[in-house]
Every structure is written in structure tokens, then in C-alpha cells.
XYZ file of C-alpha atoms in Angstrom:
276
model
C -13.655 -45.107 -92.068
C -15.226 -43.601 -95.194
C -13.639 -46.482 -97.253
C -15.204 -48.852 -94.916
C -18.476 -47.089 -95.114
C -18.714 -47.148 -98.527
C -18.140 -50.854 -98.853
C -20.633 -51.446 -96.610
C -22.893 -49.450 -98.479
C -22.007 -51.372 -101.853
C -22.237 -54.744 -99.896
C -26.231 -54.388 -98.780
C -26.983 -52.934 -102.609
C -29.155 -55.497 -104.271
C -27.382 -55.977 -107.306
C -29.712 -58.470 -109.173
C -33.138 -60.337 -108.889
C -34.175 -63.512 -110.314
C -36.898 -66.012 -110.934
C -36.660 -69.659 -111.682
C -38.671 -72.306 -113.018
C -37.687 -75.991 -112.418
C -40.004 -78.435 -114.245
C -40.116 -82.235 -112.612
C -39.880 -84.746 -114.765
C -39.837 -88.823 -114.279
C -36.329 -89.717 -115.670
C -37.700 -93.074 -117.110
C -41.527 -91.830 -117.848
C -40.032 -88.814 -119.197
C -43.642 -87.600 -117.930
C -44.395 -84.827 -115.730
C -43.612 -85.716 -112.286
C -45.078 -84.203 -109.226
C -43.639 -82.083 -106.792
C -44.642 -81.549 -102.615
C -46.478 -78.305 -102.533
C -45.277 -75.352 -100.486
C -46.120 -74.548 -96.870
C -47.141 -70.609 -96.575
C -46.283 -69.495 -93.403
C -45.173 -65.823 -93.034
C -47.151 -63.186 -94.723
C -44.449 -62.456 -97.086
C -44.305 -66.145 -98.345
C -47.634 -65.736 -99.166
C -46.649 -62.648 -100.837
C -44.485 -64.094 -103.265
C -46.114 -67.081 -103.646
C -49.321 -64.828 -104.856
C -47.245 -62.647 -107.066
C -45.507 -65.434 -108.991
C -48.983 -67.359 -109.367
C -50.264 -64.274 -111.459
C -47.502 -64.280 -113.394
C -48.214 -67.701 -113.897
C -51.290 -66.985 -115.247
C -50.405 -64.161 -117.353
C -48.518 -66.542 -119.048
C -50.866 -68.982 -119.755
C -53.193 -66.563 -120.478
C -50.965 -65.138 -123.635
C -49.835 -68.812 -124.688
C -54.026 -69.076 -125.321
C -54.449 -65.869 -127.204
C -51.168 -66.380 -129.188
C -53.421 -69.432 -130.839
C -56.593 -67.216 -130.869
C -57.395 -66.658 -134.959
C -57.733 -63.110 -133.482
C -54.358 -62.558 -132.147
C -52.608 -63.275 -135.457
C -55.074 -60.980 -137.675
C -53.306 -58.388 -135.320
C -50.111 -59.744 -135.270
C -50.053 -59.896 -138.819
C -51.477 -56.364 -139.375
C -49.112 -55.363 -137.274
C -46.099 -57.052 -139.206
C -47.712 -55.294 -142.124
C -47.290 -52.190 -140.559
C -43.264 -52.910 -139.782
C -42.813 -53.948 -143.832
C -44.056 -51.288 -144.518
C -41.908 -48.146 -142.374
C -38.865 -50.719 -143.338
C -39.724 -50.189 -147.314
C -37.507 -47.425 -147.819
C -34.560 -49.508 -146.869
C -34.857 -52.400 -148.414
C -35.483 -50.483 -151.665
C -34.192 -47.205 -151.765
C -31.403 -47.589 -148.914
C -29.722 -44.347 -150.285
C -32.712 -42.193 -149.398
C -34.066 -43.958 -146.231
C -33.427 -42.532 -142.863
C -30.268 -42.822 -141.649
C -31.396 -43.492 -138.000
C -32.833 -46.854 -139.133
C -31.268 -50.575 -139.909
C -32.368 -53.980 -141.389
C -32.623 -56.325 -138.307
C -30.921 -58.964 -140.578
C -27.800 -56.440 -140.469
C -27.781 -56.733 -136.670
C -27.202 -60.695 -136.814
C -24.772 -62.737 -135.291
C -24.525 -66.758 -135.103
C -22.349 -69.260 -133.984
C -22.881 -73.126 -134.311
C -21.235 -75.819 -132.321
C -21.342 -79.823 -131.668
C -22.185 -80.463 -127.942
C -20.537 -82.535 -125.843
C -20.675 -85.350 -123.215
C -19.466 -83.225 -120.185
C -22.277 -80.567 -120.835
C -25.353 -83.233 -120.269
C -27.448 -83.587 -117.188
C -28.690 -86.224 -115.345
C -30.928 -87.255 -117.997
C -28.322 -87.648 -120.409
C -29.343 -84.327 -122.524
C -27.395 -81.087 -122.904
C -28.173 -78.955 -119.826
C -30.385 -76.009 -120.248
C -27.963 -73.955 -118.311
C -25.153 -74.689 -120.534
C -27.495 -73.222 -123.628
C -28.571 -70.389 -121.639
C -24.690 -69.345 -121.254
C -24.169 -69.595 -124.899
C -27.368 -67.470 -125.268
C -26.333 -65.021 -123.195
C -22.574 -64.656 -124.378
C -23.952 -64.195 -127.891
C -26.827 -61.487 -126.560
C -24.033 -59.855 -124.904
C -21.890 -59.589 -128.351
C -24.591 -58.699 -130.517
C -25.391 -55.815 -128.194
C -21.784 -54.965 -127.805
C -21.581 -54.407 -131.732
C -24.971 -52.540 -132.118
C -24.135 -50.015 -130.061
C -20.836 -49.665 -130.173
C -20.093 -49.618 -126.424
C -20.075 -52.067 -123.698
C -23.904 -52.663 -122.965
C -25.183 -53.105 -119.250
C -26.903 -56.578 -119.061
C -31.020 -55.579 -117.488
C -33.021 -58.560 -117.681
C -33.386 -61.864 -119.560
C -37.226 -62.379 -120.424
C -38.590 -65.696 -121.169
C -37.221 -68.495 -122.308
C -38.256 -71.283 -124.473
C -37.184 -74.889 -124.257
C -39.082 -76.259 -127.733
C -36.614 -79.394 -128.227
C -34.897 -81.560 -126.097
C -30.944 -81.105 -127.574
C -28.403 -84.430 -127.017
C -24.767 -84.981 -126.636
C -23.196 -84.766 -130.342
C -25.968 -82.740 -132.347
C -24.844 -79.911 -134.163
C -26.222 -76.551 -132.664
C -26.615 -73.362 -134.319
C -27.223 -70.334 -132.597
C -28.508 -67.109 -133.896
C -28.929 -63.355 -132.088
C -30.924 -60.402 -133.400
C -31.656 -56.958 -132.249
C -35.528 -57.061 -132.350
C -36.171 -53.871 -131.186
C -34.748 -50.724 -128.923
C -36.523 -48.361 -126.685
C -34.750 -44.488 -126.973
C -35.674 -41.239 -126.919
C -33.667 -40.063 -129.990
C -36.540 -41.528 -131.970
C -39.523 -43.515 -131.935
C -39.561 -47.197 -131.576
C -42.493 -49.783 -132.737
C -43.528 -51.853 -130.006
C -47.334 -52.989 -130.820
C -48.744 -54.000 -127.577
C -50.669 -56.812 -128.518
C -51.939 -59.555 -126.231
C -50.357 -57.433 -123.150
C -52.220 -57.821 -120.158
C -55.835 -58.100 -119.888
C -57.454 -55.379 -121.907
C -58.680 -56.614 -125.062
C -56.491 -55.418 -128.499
C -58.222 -52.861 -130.907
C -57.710 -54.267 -134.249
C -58.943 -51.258 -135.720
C -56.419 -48.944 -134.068
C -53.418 -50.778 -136.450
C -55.206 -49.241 -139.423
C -54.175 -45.530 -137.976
C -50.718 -43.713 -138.969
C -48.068 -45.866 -137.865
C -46.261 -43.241 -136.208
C -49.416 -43.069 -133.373
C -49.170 -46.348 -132.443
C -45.370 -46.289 -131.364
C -43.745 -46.659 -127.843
C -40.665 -44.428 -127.399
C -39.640 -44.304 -123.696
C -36.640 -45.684 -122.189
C -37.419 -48.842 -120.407
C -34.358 -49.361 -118.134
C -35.295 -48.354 -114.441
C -33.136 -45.142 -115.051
C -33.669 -44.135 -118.405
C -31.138 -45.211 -120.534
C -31.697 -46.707 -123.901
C -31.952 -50.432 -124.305
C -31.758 -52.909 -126.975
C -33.861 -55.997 -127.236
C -32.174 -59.125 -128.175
C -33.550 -62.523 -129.292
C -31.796 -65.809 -129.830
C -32.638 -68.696 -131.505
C -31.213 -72.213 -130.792
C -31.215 -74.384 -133.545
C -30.374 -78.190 -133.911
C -28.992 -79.052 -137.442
C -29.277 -82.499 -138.833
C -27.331 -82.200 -142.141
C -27.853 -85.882 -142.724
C -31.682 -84.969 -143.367
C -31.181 -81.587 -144.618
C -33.292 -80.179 -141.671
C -32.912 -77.995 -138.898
C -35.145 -78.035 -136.031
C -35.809 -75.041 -133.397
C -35.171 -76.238 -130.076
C -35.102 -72.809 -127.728
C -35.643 -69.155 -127.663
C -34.088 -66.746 -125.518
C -34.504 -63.231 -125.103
C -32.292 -60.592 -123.277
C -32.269 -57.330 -122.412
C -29.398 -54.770 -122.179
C -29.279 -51.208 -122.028
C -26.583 -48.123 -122.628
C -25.078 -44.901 -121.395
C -27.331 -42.192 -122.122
C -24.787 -40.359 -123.932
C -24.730 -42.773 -126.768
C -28.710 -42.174 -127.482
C -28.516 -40.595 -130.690
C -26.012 -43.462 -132.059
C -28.803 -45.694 -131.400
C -30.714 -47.008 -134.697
C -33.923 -48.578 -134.962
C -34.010 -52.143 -136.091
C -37.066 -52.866 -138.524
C -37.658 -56.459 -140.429
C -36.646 -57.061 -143.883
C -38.763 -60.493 -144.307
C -42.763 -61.432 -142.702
C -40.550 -63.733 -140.656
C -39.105 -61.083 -138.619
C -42.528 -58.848 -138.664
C -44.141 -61.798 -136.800
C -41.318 -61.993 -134.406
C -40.780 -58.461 -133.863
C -44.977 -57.799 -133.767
C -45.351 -61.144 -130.903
């Protein structure tokens, strides 16, 4: 009976939540098409509905300031900020702390040729399909930065930039962007988060005051930060094109806190990324 119990515990444990986003499109447009609109009816509907629509608009909200001339002067004081903690590693690695890394040392990539029997009813490879890949590379790169088999928390946005067709070469890349533990401090500039506007001026104070270092998994363990980049290669034209961005989160045991290293750019490339 306590067996039984138990299972039936386990069995009403919510054991993940997700969101999706299906966009509508007119397969010989290629335009937006539209969709029926929901019927509210319970007060929970209504709920939901209300909760996702801010969301929503959170979103929007950032995709305008992200263009704002504004929101890169921070950005790229901020960036400045990451060069210039990651200094002492990229020129006197023998002296630098010990508890730190070059994100390009946390890298991992894989490229591939897609195939008929991964398209969708358009006749382009299925975003699903990439989103595995994505995830199965997240999942390694994690896996190798800490040195123990992560827990997977929460995959944040993703970014369809490209459509990607049957035959293209595809070239995926993962990097630790950043990690939230309390062995040390972690940079996380919170610029263009929610609606209060972002003091420029406070990115000119001691770097150390404007770091985040709190555990952001729902019980405290240390987590890792993981972006991947989807790439379609054309060597024909000597160009590569970025087609999606994914980013994942995963976290570890507590116990391996002090293992944990803190990721910071070697290039303005990864300053941007890491200060978005």
C-alpha cells in the first residue's frame, strides 16, 4: 500500500510546463495567415489568456528597445565591462583566477546536411527537428562544463531568423553564456528587463556592484546558461547565414558549486551576446 501510495503521489507531480507559439502562414502566399480567435469562457481561460498576452507584450516591447540607439550604448558599455574582467585571461592566463574560463573554451558544434524525411508540410526542415538538435547539443555542452549530468530547467526563446531546406548544410554551435552560483559572482547586466528604464550611468561603477549571483533554479542549485546558434553554410558562395537561436537552461547538484567556473567573452562578439 505504501508502494502504491507513492506512485500515486509521483503520478499527480507536475513534472514540466510549457508554452507554444504556432505562427499561420498561407502555404502558397507564404504570408501571414489568420487564425479564429479564442472564446473566453471560464475565469481561468481568461486567466491564461491575460497572462500570455503580457508576455506577449514584453516581448515586443524588448524587440523595440533592442533597436533603440540607447539600448546598445548600454549593451555595449556593458560588453566593455565583460572584456574587461576577462583581460586577465586572455593575456596573462597563468595569473588569472582560476574560477574563471573563456566562453570560446566552453564550445561545441556539430554540422549536418538535412534531409527529405525531416521537412514539413511546406517542404522546409521542421522547426521541431532543429529544436531536437538544439537541445541534444545544449544538453552535451552542459554535460562537459560541469562535469556531471545536468538537470534540463527551461528552454527560453527561440529564434527562427531563416527558413532552412531539404539538402543545405547546417552547422550548429553551443556556448555556455553565463552561470548563476553562489561560489562566486556572475555578470548578468539587466538591461532592457522589464519596464523600468536602464541607468546608463550605473555601468560606469565597479564591475563587481553590478553583478547577479543567486541561484536561479526554483531550488537553488547552480545553473548554466546555454546558447545555440543554427547556421546554414553555402560553401559554393563562401557564406554562412544565421537561421535560428536557441537558448536552454540546465542546472546542477549543489554539491558540485564550487567546480562551477564563470564563463566570460574573449571577442566584442560574445560581449554583445552575453550583455543582450
Amino acid at each position: 500500500m505504501c508502494g502504491a501510495s507513492h506512485d500515486t503521489e509521483l503520478a499527480s507531480e507536475t513534472r514540466l510546463t510549457a508554452d507554444f507559439t504556432f505562427v499561420a502562414r498561407d502555404i502558397n502566399t507564404k504570408k501571414a495567415a489568420s487564425v479564429p480567435q479564442l472564446q473566453l469562457e471560464t475565469d481561468e481561460e481568461k486567466t491564461v489568456f491575460e497572462q500570455v498576452e503580457k508576455q506577449q507584450e514584453a516581448r515586443k516591447r524588448l524587440r523595440k528597445m533592442a533597436r533603440k540607439d540607447d539600448h546598445m550604448r548600454v549593451v555595449a558599455d556593458a560588453a566593455k565591462k565583460l572584456l574587461d574582467k576577462a583581460a586577465p585571461l586572455r593575456n596573462l592566463p597563468a595569473l588569472a583566477d582560476a574560477r574563471h574560463i573563456l566562453l570560446d573554451a566552453t564550445k561545441l558544434s556539430n554540422t549536418f546536411m538535412t534531409q527529405p524525411q525531416q521537412r514539413n508540410t511546406a517542404g522546409r526542415i521542421f522547426g521541431g527537428f532543429l529544436m531536437r538538435r538544439a537541445f541534444e547539443l545544449a544538453y552535451t555542452t552542459a554535460y562537459l562544463f560541469g562535469g556531471v549530468r545536468p538537470r534540463f530547467e527551461e528552454v527560453d526563446e527561440v529564434s527562427f531568423h531563416l527558413p532552412v531546406d531539404i539538402g543545405q548544410l547546417v552547422q550548429f554551435e553551443s556556448a555556455v553564456l553565463y552561470v548563476t552560483s553562489p561560489s562566486h559572482r556572475t555578470f548578468e547586466y539587466e538591461v532592457g528587463k522589464g519596464d523600468a528604464p536602464v541607468d546608463a550611468a550605473a555601468l560606469n561603477e565597479d564591475p563587481d556592484s553590478l553583478l547577479h549571483c543567486e541561484p536561479e533554479s526554483s531550488d537553488g542549485r547552480p545553473t548554466a546558461h546555454i546558447e545555440v546558434q543554427a547556421r546554414v553554410i553555402r560553401p559554393e558562395h563562401v557564406c554562412s547565414m544565421l537561421s535560428n537561436t536557441f537558448h536552454f537552461t540546465f542546472s546542477y547538484d549543489p554539491d558540485i558549486a564550487d567546480r562551477i567556473r564563470l564563463p566570460l567573452p574573449s571577442t566584442q562578439e560574445e560581449a554583445i551576446r552575453v550583455g543582450r
